[in-house]
Coordinates of C-alpha atoms in Angstrom, one line a residue:
X28 CA -34.9 -23.6 130.0
X29 CA -31.6 -23.8 132.0
X30 CA -33.2 -26.8 134.2
X31 CA -33.8 -29.1 131.0
X32 CA -30.5 -28.2 129.6
X33 CA -28.9 -29.2 132.8
X34 CA -30.5 -32.5 132.6
X35 CA -30.0 -33.1 128.8
X36 CA -26.7 -32.6 129.0
X37 CA -26.1 -34.9 132.2
X38 CA -28.0 -38.1 130.7
X39 CA -26.4 -37.2 127.3
X40 CA -22.4 -37.8 128.9
X41 CA -23.9 -40.7 130.6
X42 CA -25.0 -42.2 127.5
X43 CA -21.5 -41.6 125.9
X44 CA -19.7 -43.1 129.0
X45 CA -21.8 -46.0 129.3
X46 CA -21.5 -46.8 125.5
X47 CA -17.7 -46.5 125.4
X48 CA -17.3 -48.6 129.0
X49 CA -19.8 -51.3 127.5
X50 CA -18.0 -51.4 124.2
X51 CA -14.7 -52.0 125.8
X52 CA -16.5 -54.5 128.1
X53 CA -17.5 -56.3 125.1
X54 CA -14.4 -56.2 123.5
X55 CA -12.5 -57.5 126.3
X56 CA -14.7 -60.2 126.9
X57 CA -14.3 -61.5 123.5
X58 CA -10.6 -61.5 123.3
X59 CA -9.6 -62.4 127.2
X60 CA -10.6 -64.7 130.0
X61 CA -9.4 -64.6 133.6
X62 CA -9.6 -67.5 136.0
X63 CA -8.2 -69.5 138.8
X64 CA -7.4 -73.3 139.0
X65 CA -5.6 -73.4 142.1
X66 CA -8.1 -72.9 144.9
X67 CA -5.0 -72.7 147.5
X68 CA -3.1 -69.9 145.9
X69 CA -6.5 -68.2 144.1
X70 CA -3.8 -67.1 141.4
X71 CA -5.6 -65.3 138.7
X72 CA -4.6 -66.6 135.2
X73 CA -4.8 -64.5 131.7
X74 CA -5.8 -66.2 128.7
X75 CA -6.3 -65.0 125.4
X76 CA -9.8 -66.4 123.5
X77 CA -9.7 -68.2 120.5
X78 CA -12.3 -66.4 118.4
X79 CA -12.8 -69.2 116.4
X80 CA -14.3 -71.2 119.4
X81 CA -15.7 -68.3 121.5
X82 CA -17.4 -66.6 118.8
X83 CA -19.3 -69.7 117.7
X84 CA -19.8 -70.8 121.2
X85 CA -21.3 -67.2 122.2
X86 CA -23.4 -67.7 119.1
X87 CA -24.9 -71.0 120.1
X88 CA -25.5 -70.1 123.5
X89 CA -27.3 -67.0 122.1
X90 CA -29.3 -69.1 119.9
X91 CA -30.5 -71.4 122.7
X92 CA -31.6 -68.4 124.7
X93 CA -33.5 -66.9 121.5
X94 CA -35.1 -70.3 121.0
X95 CA -36.5 -70.4 124.4
X96 CA -37.9 -66.8 124.2
X97 CA -39.3 -67.5 120.9
X98 CA -41.8 -70.2 122.4
X99 CA -42.7 -67.5 125.1
X100 CA -41.7 -64.2 124.1
X101 CA -44.9 -63.1 122.4
X102 CA -47.8 -65.4 124.0
X103 CA -50.0 -64.8 126.8
X104 CA -49.4 -63.1 129.9
X105 CA -50.1 -66.3 131.5
X106 CA -47.1 -68.4 129.7
X107 CA -44.9 -65.4 130.9
X108 CA -45.9 -66.0 134.5
X109 CA -45.5 -69.9 134.5
X110 CA -42.0 -69.2 133.2
X111 CA -41.2 -67.0 135.9
X112 CA -42.5 -69.9 138.0
X113 CA -40.3 -72.5 136.4
X114 CA -37.4 -70.0 136.8
X115 CA -37.8 -69.3 140.7
X116 CA -38.3 -73.0 141.0
X117 CA -35.3 -73.8 139.2
X118 CA -33.3 -71.4 141.5
X119 CA -34.4 -73.1 144.7
X120 CA -34.0 -76.5 143.4
X121 CA -30.4 -75.9 142.2
X122 CA -29.8 -73.8 145.2
X123 CA -30.8 -76.8 147.7
X124 CA -28.8 -79.3 145.8
X125 CA -26.0 -77.0 146.5
X126 CA -26.8 -76.7 150.3
X127 CA -27.1 -80.7 150.4
X128 CA -24.3 -82.0 148.1
X129 CA -21.7 -79.1 148.0
X130 CA -21.7 -78.4 151.9
X131 CA -19.7 -75.0 151.6
X132 CA -18.7 -73.3 155.0
X133 CA -18.6 -69.6 155.6
X134 CA -14.8 -68.7 155.3
X135 CA -12.6 -65.8 155.9
X136 CA -14.4 -62.7 156.5
X137 CA -17.7 -64.2 155.9
X138 CA -16.7 -66.7 158.9
X139 CA -15.9 -64.1 161.1
X140 CA -19.0 -62.2 160.8
X141 CA -21.0 -65.5 161.0
X142 CA -19.0 -66.1 164.4
X143 CA -19.8 -63.0 165.7
X144 CA -23.5 -63.0 165.1
X145 CA -23.5 -66.5 166.6
X146 CA -22.0 -65.3 170.0
X147 CA -24.2 -62.3 170.0
X148 CA -27.3 -64.4 169.4
X149 CA -26.2 -66.5 172.7
X150 CA -25.9 -63.4 174.3
X151 CA -22.0 -63.2 174.3
X152 CA -21.3 -59.5 173.7
X153 CA -17.4 -60.1 174.5
X154 CA -16.9 -59.8 171.0
X155 CA -17.7 -55.9 170.9
X156 CA -14.2 -54.8 172.0
X157 CA -11.9 -51.8 171.1
X158 CA -8.7 -53.9 170.2
X159 CA -9.6 -57.5 170.4
X160 CA -12.4 -57.5 167.8
X161 CA -12.6 -58.1 164.0
X162 CA -15.3 -55.5 164.1
X163 CA -12.6 -53.0 165.5
X164 CA -11.0 -53.5 162.0
X165 CA -13.8 -53.6 159.9
X166 CA -16.7 -51.9 161.9
X167 CA -18.6 -51.7 158.7
X168 CA -19.5 -55.4 159.1
X169 CA -21.9 -54.4 162.1
X170 CA -24.6 -54.0 159.8
X171 CA -24.5 -57.5 158.3
X172 CA -24.1 -58.9 161.8
X173 CA -27.3 -57.2 162.8
X174 CA -29.0 -58.8 160.1
X175 CA -27.7 -62.6 160.6
X176 CA -28.0 -62.3 164.7
X177 CA -31.8 -62.4 164.3
X178 CA -31.9 -65.4 161.9
X179 CA -29.7 -67.1 164.3
X180 CA -31.7 -66.6 167.1
X181 CA -34.7 -67.8 165.2
X182 CA -32.7 -70.9 164.3
X183 CA -31.6 -71.5 167.8
X184 CA -35.4 -71.9 168.8
X185 CA -36.0 -75.0 167.1
X186 CA -34.2 -78.6 168.7
X187 CA -32.2 -79.0 165.3
X188 CA -28.6 -79.9 166.1
X189 CA -27.1 -78.3 162.7
X190 CA -25.3 -74.9 162.3
X191 CA -27.3 -72.0 162.0
X192 CA -26.0 -71.2 158.4
X193 CA -27.7 -73.8 156.6
X194 CA -31.1 -72.0 157.5
X195 CA -29.3 -68.7 156.3
X196 CA -28.3 -70.5 153.3
X197 CA -32.2 -70.8 152.6
X198 CA -33.0 -67.4 153.3
X199 CA -30.4 -66.3 151.0
X200 CA -32.2 -68.6 148.3
X201 CA -35.2 -66.6 148.9
X202 CA -33.2 -63.1 148.5
X203 CA -32.2 -64.8 145.3
X204 CA -35.5 -65.1 144.1
X205 CA -36.4 -61.8 145.2
X206 CA -33.7 -60.3 143.2
X207 CA -34.8 -62.3 140.1
X208 CA -38.6 -61.3 140.8
X209 CA -38.4 -57.6 141.4
X210 CA -35.7 -57.2 138.3
X211 CA -38.4 -58.8 136.0
X212 CA -41.0 -56.6 137.0
X213 CA -38.7 -53.6 136.6
X214 CA -37.9 -54.9 133.1
X215 CA -41.8 -55.0 132.5
X216 CA -42.3 -51.5 133.8
X217 CA -39.9 -49.9 132.1
X218 CA -40.4 -51.3 128.4
X219 CA -43.6 -53.1 128.3
X220 CA -41.7 -55.6 126.1
X221 CA -43.0 -59.4 126.1
X222 CA -39.5 -60.8 124.8
X223 CA -37.6 -58.6 127.1
X224 CA -39.3 -59.9 130.2
X225 CA -38.9 -63.6 129.0
X226 CA -35.2 -62.9 128.0
X227 CA -34.3 -61.5 131.6
X228 CA -35.9 -64.7 133.1
X229 CA -34.0 -67.4 130.8
X230 CA -30.9 -65.0 131.3
X231 CA -31.4 -65.2 135.4
X232 CA -32.2 -68.8 135.3
X233 CA -28.8 -69.4 133.3
X234 CA -26.7 -67.2 135.6
X235 CA -24.5 -69.9 137.3
X236 CA -22.5 -67.4 139.4
X237 CA -26.0 -65.9 140.7
X238 CA -27.1 -69.4 141.7
X239 CA -23.6 -70.6 143.4
X240 CA -23.5 -67.0 145.4
X241 CA -26.7 -67.8 147.2
X242 CA -25.0 -70.1 149.1
X243 CA -22.3 -67.8 150.0
X244 CA -23.1 -66.2 153.5
X245 CA -21.9 -62.7 153.2
X246 CA -23.6 -59.5 152.0
X247 CA -23.7 -59.9 148.4
X248 CA -27.2 -61.4 147.8
X249 CA -29.4 -60.0 150.4
X250 CA -27.8 -56.4 149.7
X251 CA -28.7 -56.5 146.2
X252 CA -31.9 -58.3 146.7
X253 CA -32.8 -55.0 149.0
X254 CA -31.1 -52.5 146.0
X255 CA -33.7 -54.8 143.2
X256 CA -36.7 -53.6 145.3
X257 CA -35.3 -50.4 146.0
X258 CA -34.8 -49.7 142.4
X259 CA -38.2 -51.1 141.5
X260 CA -40.2 -48.9 143.9
X261 CA -38.2 -46.0 142.7
X262 CA -38.5 -46.7 139.0
X263 CA -42.5 -47.1 139.5
X264 CA -42.4 -43.7 141.4
X265 CA -40.4 -42.0 138.4
X266 CA -42.9 -43.4 135.8
X267 CA -45.9 -43.2 137.9
X268 CA -45.3 -39.2 138.2
X269 CA -44.0 -39.1 134.5
X270 CA -47.5 -41.0 133.2
X271 CA -49.7 -39.1 135.9
X272 CA -52.5 -36.8 133.9
X273 CA -53.6 -33.4 135.2
X274 CA -56.4 -33.9 138.3
X275 CA -59.8 -33.3 136.6
X276 CA -62.1 -30.9 138.5
X277 CA -64.6 -33.6 139.2
X278 CA -61.6 -36.1 140.8
X279 CA -62.7 -36.7 144.3
X280 CA -60.7 -35.7 147.4
X281 CA -60.5 -39.6 148.3
X282 CA -59.0 -40.6 145.2
X283 CA -56.3 -37.8 145.5
X284 CA -55.5 -38.7 149.0
X285 CA -55.0 -42.3 147.8
X286 CA -52.7 -41.2 145.0
X287 CA -50.6 -39.3 147.1
X288 CA -50.6 -42.0 149.9
X289 CA -49.8 -44.7 147.4
X290 CA -46.7 -42.3 146.2
X291 CA -45.5 -41.9 149.8
X292 CA -45.6 -45.5 150.6
X293 CA -43.8 -46.0 147.5
X294 CA -41.0 -43.4 148.0
X295 CA -40.8 -44.5 151.9
X296 CA -40.5 -48.4 150.8
X297 CA -37.5 -47.3 148.4
X298 CA -35.9 -45.0 151.1
X299 CA -36.1 -48.3 153.3
X300 CA -34.5 -50.6 151.3
X301 CA -31.7 -48.5 149.9
X302 CA -31.1 -48.2 153.5
X303 CA -31.0 -51.9 154.2
X304 CA -28.9 -52.8 151.4
X305 CA -26.2 -50.0 152.6
X306 CA -26.5 -51.8 156.2
X307 CA -25.8 -55.4 154.7
X308 CA -23.0 -54.3 152.6
X309 CA -21.2 -50.8 152.7
X310 CA -20.1 -50.7 148.8
X311 CA -23.8 -50.3 147.9
X312 CA -23.5 -46.6 148.4
X313 CA -22.5 -46.6 144.9
X314 CA -26.0 -47.8 143.6
X315 CA -27.5 -45.6 146.4
X316 CA -25.1 -42.8 144.9
X317 CA -26.5 -43.6 141.3
X318 CA -30.3 -43.5 142.6
X319 CA -29.6 -39.9 144.2
X320 CA -28.1 -38.6 141.0
X321 CA -31.3 -39.9 139.1
X322 CA -33.8 -38.5 141.8
X323 CA -31.8 -35.0 142.1
X324 CA -31.7 -34.6 138.2
X325 CA -35.5 -35.3 137.8
X326 CA -36.5 -33.3 140.8
X327 CA -34.2 -30.2 139.6
X328 CA -35.5 -30.4 135.9
X329 CA -38.8 -30.9 137.0
X330 CA -39.1 -28.4 139.6
X331 CA -40.2 -31.6 141.8
X332 CA -38.8 -30.5 145.6
X333 CA -40.2 -33.6 147.1
X334 CA -38.0 -35.7 144.7
X335 CA -35.2 -33.9 145.8
X336 CA -36.0 -34.2 149.7
X337 CA -36.2 -38.0 149.0
X338 CA -32.7 -38.0 147.3
X339 CA -31.3 -36.3 150.2
X340 CA -33.0 -38.5 152.8
X341 CA -31.7 -41.5 150.8
X342 CA -28.1 -40.2 151.3
X343 CA -28.5 -39.3 155.0
X344 CA -30.1 -42.5 155.9
X345 CA -27.2 -44.9 153.9
X346 CA -24.7 -42.5 155.6
X347 CA -26.0 -43.1 159.0
X348 CA -27.3 -46.6 159.2
X349 CA -23.7 -48.1 160.2
X350 CA -22.8 -45.9 162.5
X351 CA -26.3 -46.1 164.3
X352 CA -26.2 -49.9 164.6
X353 CA -22.2 -49.6 165.7
X354 CA -23.4 -47.2 168.7
X355 CA -26.4 -49.7 169.5
X356 CA -23.9 -52.7 169.7
X357 CA -21.4 -50.5 171.9
X358 CA -24.5 -49.5 174.2
X359 CA -25.7 -52.6 174.4
X360 CA -22.0 -54.5 175.1
X361 CA -20.9 -51.4 177.4
X362 CA -17.7 -51.3 175.5
X363 CA -16.5 -49.7 172.1
X364 CA -15.6 -50.3 168.8
X365 CA -12.6 -48.3 167.2
X366 CA -12.7 -46.5 164.2
X367 CA -11.2 -49.3 162.1
X368 CA -9.1 -49.5 159.2
X369 CA -8.9 -46.3 157.2
X370 CA -10.4 -46.3 153.6
X371 CA -7.3 -44.7 152.3
X372 CA -5.3 -48.2 153.2
X373 CA -7.6 -49.8 150.5
X374 CA -6.9 -47.2 147.8
X375 CA -3.1 -47.5 148.9
X376 CA -3.6 -51.5 149.0
X377 CA -5.3 -51.1 145.3
X378 CA -1.8 -49.7 143.8
X379 CA 0.0 -52.6 145.1
X380 CA 1.2 -56.0 143.5
X381 CA -0.8 -59.4 145.2
X382 CA 0.1 -62.9 144.9
X383 CA -3.3 -63.3 143.4
X384 CA -3.4 -60.3 141.0
X385 CA -2.5 -56.6 140.7
X386 CA -4.4 -54.5 142.8
X387 CA -6.1 -57.1 145.0
X388 CA -5.7 -58.2 148.5
X389 CA -2.2 -58.5 150.0
X390 CA -2.8 -57.9 153.7
X391 CA -1.4 -54.2 153.4
X392 CA -4.8 -52.6 155.0
X393 CA -5.0 -55.1 158.2
X394 CA -1.2 -55.2 158.8
X395 CA -0.7 -51.2 158.4
X396 CA -3.8 -50.4 160.9
X397 CA -2.2 -53.1 163.2
X398 CA 1.3 -51.9 163.3
X399 CA 0.1 -48.5 163.9
X400 CA -1.3 -49.7 167.2
X401 CA -5.1 -49.3 165.7
X402 CA -4.4 -45.7 165.5
X403 CA -6.2 -44.3 162.4
X404 CA -4.2 -41.2 162.1
X405 CA -1.0 -43.1 162.1
X406 CA -2.4 -45.6 159.6
X407 CA -3.6 -42.9 157.6
X408 CA -0.1 -41.5 157.3
X409 CA 1.5 -44.6 156.3
X410 CA -0.8 -45.0 153.6
X411 CA -0.5 -42.0 152.1
X412 CA 3.1 -42.2 152.1
X413 CA 2.5 -45.6 150.3
X414 CA 0.6 -44.0 147.9
X415 CA 3.2 -41.4 147.0
X416 CA 6.0 -44.0 146.5
X417 CA 3.4 -46.0 144.3
X418 CA 2.7 -42.7 142.2
X419 CA 6.5 -42.0 141.8
X420 CA 7.3 -45.5 140.9
X421 CA 4.6 -45.5 138.2
X422 CA 5.7 -42.1 136.9
X423 CA 9.1 -43.2 136.4
X424 CA 7.9 -46.7 134.8
X425 CA 4.7 -45.7 132.7
X426 CA 4.8 -49.0 130.8
X427 CA 4.6 -50.9 134.1
X428 CA 1.8 -48.6 135.2
X429 CA -0.2 -49.7 132.2
X430 CA 0.4 -53.2 132.5
X431 CA -0.5 -52.8 136.3
X432 CA -4.1 -51.3 135.6
X433 CA -4.6 -53.2 132.7
X434 CA -4.3 -56.5 134.6
X435 CA -6.4 -55.0 137.5
X436 CA -9.1 -54.5 135.1
X437 CA -8.8 -57.6 133.6
X438 CA -8.7 -59.7 136.5
X439 CA -12.2 -57.9 137.7
X440 CA -14.2 -57.6 134.7
X441 CA -13.3 -60.8 132.3
X442 CA -14.0 -63.2 135.2
X443 CA -17.0 -64.9 134.0
X444 CA -17.3 -66.7 137.4
X445 CA -17.1 -63.6 139.4
X446 CA -14.8 -65.8 141.7
X447 CA -17.8 -67.8 143.0
X448 CA -15.8 -70.7 143.2
X449 CA -13.2 -69.3 145.5
X450 CA -15.7 -67.8 147.6
X451 CA -17.7 -71.0 148.2
X452 CA -14.8 -73.6 148.0
X453 CA -14.7 -74.0 151.9
X454 CA -16.4 -77.4 153.0
X455 CA -17.1 -79.3 156.1
X456 CA -16.4 -82.3 154.2
X457 CA -18.0 -85.0 152.5
X458 CA -18.6 -83.0 149.3
X459 CA -19.9 -85.0 146.4
X460 CA -17.5 -85.7 143.7
X461 CA -19.5 -83.7 140.9
X462 CA -18.9 -80.7 143.0
X463 CA -15.3 -81.6 144.0
X464 CA -14.7 -81.9 140.2
X465 CA -16.5 -78.4 139.7
X466 CA -14.5 -76.4 142.2
X467 CA -10.8 -78.4 141.5
X468 CA -11.3 -80.7 138.6
X469 CA -12.3 -80.9 135.2
X470 CA -15.5 -79.7 135.9
X471 CA -14.1 -76.0 137.0
X472 CA -12.9 -75.8 133.4
X473 CA -16.2 -76.5 131.7
X474 CA -17.9 -73.9 134.2
X475 CA -15.1 -71.3 133.4
X476 CA -15.7 -71.9 129.8
X477 CA -19.8 -71.8 130.0
X478 CA -19.4 -68.3 132.3
X479 CA -17.2 -66.8 129.7
X480 CA -19.7 -67.4 127.0
X481 CA -22.7 -66.0 129.2
X482 CA -20.7 -63.0 130.1
X483 CA -19.8 -62.2 126.6
X484 CA -24.0 -62.7 125.9
X485 CA -24.3 -60.2 128.7
X486 CA -21.5 -57.6 127.7
X487 CA -23.3 -58.0 124.2
X488 CA -27.0 -57.1 125.0
X489 CA -25.7 -54.2 127.3
X490 CA -23.8 -52.8 124.9
X491 CA -26.6 -52.8 122.4
X492 CA -29.0 -51.5 124.7
X493 CA -26.5 -48.3 125.2
X494 CA -26.2 -48.0 121.5
X495 CA -29.6 -48.2 120.6
X496 CA -30.3 -45.9 123.2
X497 CA -27.8 -43.1 121.8
X498 CA -28.8 -43.6 118.4
X499 CA -32.4 -43.1 119.4
X500 CA -31.6 -40.0 121.8
X501 CA -29.8 -38.3 118.3
X502 CA -32.5 -39.3 116.1
X503 CA -35.8 -39.6 117.9
X504 CA -38.8 -41.2 115.9
X505 CA -42.3 -40.7 116.5
X506 CA -43.1 -44.4 117.3
X507 CA -40.4 -44.7 119.6
X508 CA -40.2 -41.3 121.1
X509 CA -42.2 -42.2 124.5
X510 CA -40.2 -45.6 125.1
X511 CA -36.9 -43.2 124.7
X512 CA -38.0 -39.8 125.9
X513 CA -35.6 -38.3 128.6
X514 CA -38.1 -38.9 131.5
X515 CA -38.6 -42.6 130.3
X516 CA -34.8 -43.1 130.2
X517 CA -34.1 -42.0 133.7
X518 CA -35.1 -45.1 135.7
X519 CA -33.7 -47.4 133.0
X520 CA -29.9 -46.2 133.4
X521 CA -30.4 -46.6 137.5
X522 CA -28.6 -50.0 137.3
X523 CA -25.9 -48.8 134.6
X524 CA -25.0 -45.6 136.3
X525 CA -24.3 -47.6 139.5
X526 CA -22.0 -50.1 137.1
X527 CA -20.4 -47.0 135.9
X528 CA -19.4 -45.8 139.4
X529 CA -18.3 -48.9 140.2
X530 CA -16.0 -49.4 137.4
X531 CA -14.4 -46.4 138.4
X532 CA -14.2 -47.1 142.5
X533 CA -12.9 -50.4 141.7
X534 CA -10.0 -49.2 139.6
X535 CA -8.8 -47.4 142.7
X536 CA -9.9 -49.6 145.3
X537 CA -9.1 -53.0 146.2
X538 CA -9.7 -55.3 143.3
X539 CA -11.6 -58.5 143.4
X540 CA -13.8 -60.3 141.0
X541 CA -16.4 -60.8 143.5
X542 CA -16.7 -57.2 144.0
X543 CA -18.0 -57.1 140.2
X544 CA -20.6 -59.6 140.7
X545 CA -23.1 -57.0 141.9
X546 CA -22.7 -54.8 138.6
X547 CA -23.0 -57.8 136.5
X548 CA -26.8 -58.5 138.1
X549 CA -27.3 -54.8 137.6
X550 CA -26.6 -55.0 133.9
X551 CA -29.1 -57.9 133.6
X552 CA -32.2 -56.0 132.7
X553 CA -30.8 -53.6 130.3
X554 CA -29.2 -56.7 128.6
X555 CA -32.7 -58.2 128.3
X556 CA -34.1 -55.3 126.7
X557 CA -30.8 -54.9 124.4
X558 CA -30.7 -58.6 123.0
X559 CA -34.7 -57.8 122.7
X560 CA -33.7 -54.8 120.5
X561 CA -30.8 -56.8 118.7
X562 CA -33.3 -59.7 117.7
X563 CA -35.8 -57.3 116.2
X564 CA -33.3 -55.4 114.3
X565 CA -31.8 -58.5 113.0
X566 CA -35.3 -59.7 112.2
X567 CA -36.0 -56.5 110.3
X568 CA -32.9 -56.7 108.2
X569 CA -33.5 -60.2 107.4
X570 CA -37.0 -59.2 106.0
X571 CA -35.8 -56.1 104.1
X572 CA -33.2 -58.2 102.3
X573 CA -35.7 -60.9 101.0
X574 CA -38.4 -58.3 100.1
X575 CA -36.5 -56.6 97.2
X576 CA -35.4 -60.2 96.2
X577 CA -38.8 -61.5 95.8
X578 CA -39.8 -58.7 94.3
X579 CA -37.6 -59.0 91.6
X580 CA -37.7 -62.6 91.2
X581 CA -41.7 -62.3 90.9
X582 CA -43.1 -62.9 87.1
X583 CA -45.9 -60.6 86.0
X584 CA -49.1 -62.1 86.2
X585 CA -51.5 -62.1 83.6
X586 CA -53.8 -60.1 86.2
X587 CA -51.3 -57.4 86.0
X588 CA -52.6 -54.2 84.4
X589 CA -49.9 -52.4 82.2
X590 CA -49.3 -48.8 83.3
X591 CA -51.2 -45.9 81.8
X592 CA -49.6 -42.9 80.7
X593 CA -51.3 -39.7 82.1

């Protein structure tokens, strides 16, 4: 009894927190827009939205999406498969157009990681150094280097005189398609809702930040592709276990062995892809923690020690993968990599002002570590003192503290572009005029406006999903109790629990709208389901309103028989 009580209380708490958070995101998205126009300073601008424009625009975009799914939402599976193929082909075509005509190149951190991978692929291990190496400041990037290096080696086998990042962009396009495919499969696995399946595909195809980020050579796209596969496999593991009936006595031993072997492969696959996601991007640990929470609750409440063991393995492998890769490169080069900038420096920087927006990067973490002689203990002490001073300043000026964290929140969560233009603005020259306008001209304003409307749809669908699930948890009905039982909801909340953790983390950590991009992707499945529920709710309400009116306006027919008294 205590096990189910703990589980129920935990899930109920998550529902309440997510309902509050998604409601706050929806209101913020409708009222504000944050964006950057100057691509040199990248100053984040804050703007109140005109609801007379934003609300009709959001409604119009929603109507377009609804019109598309009306065509394919309740048709044969073959039509939905065709829609999936169309969306995936559209993403590939758009991505290739970006590669050919946008001509973006790696820059800043992505350029440093790419160059290190190129040098290692050429056999130059001098980039592994305790002091004179980018990796000694940011050793967590060794995982991404280990991913890019073999791709560059493969490219170097061909007689092409082009940089390897063109080939890597094609790999990222495939990774983007992996995201769409496995998230759509997850939506289908969770709810068996054809309308939600089609809604997800349409939303994914209209997600321009996703399409643009596919040409960004960094960890976001491949890492989230691994998370999408891991979430799908874990969801399948949980739903298969939930629907598994007791074995009949006549069940053959070979069938039992095959079922157990299938569950083992599914669990091993989720473990592998979760570990891969952290290798590619360390902040993916937030999603892994969400998965571990779900597995631990499920294992504890249902007396499944294997599930608890899987949760422990996921956590252990995710924490061990980057140190292991670092040791591999140290062994290969015969040199060492320093421990890097301490995490507390990022928290200190997240409390400071920046030329771009409050809490954004201002160089404090790098400068502190460098000025401390790359001594982690000294840098940690300096960062703690900086935190103490900022806390004292916030206490003396509470109004300033509220404005600071409000700006930090808005600059990350109401930028519908997720800073995709800033991340991919660098070019090697020859960018076509259309894309120049998209980055720095009038085209950027249309992109910002569209992405703002799209984000409103995203927040609306996710909020409605949380609201419907919260109401259903309070008043279960026989028709929907299977869909909304506590067991079925566990995998449905994987991405949203990660989003909740990301919100809390990035309110403390260094801020950037780009860091929120994976959480926007994580909301898409629940958004699709929420929009499906919302459309059903509106349709039912419309029918209920019409039915009494039709009955009242109906005239007696000659065939109507008068009521007889008993």
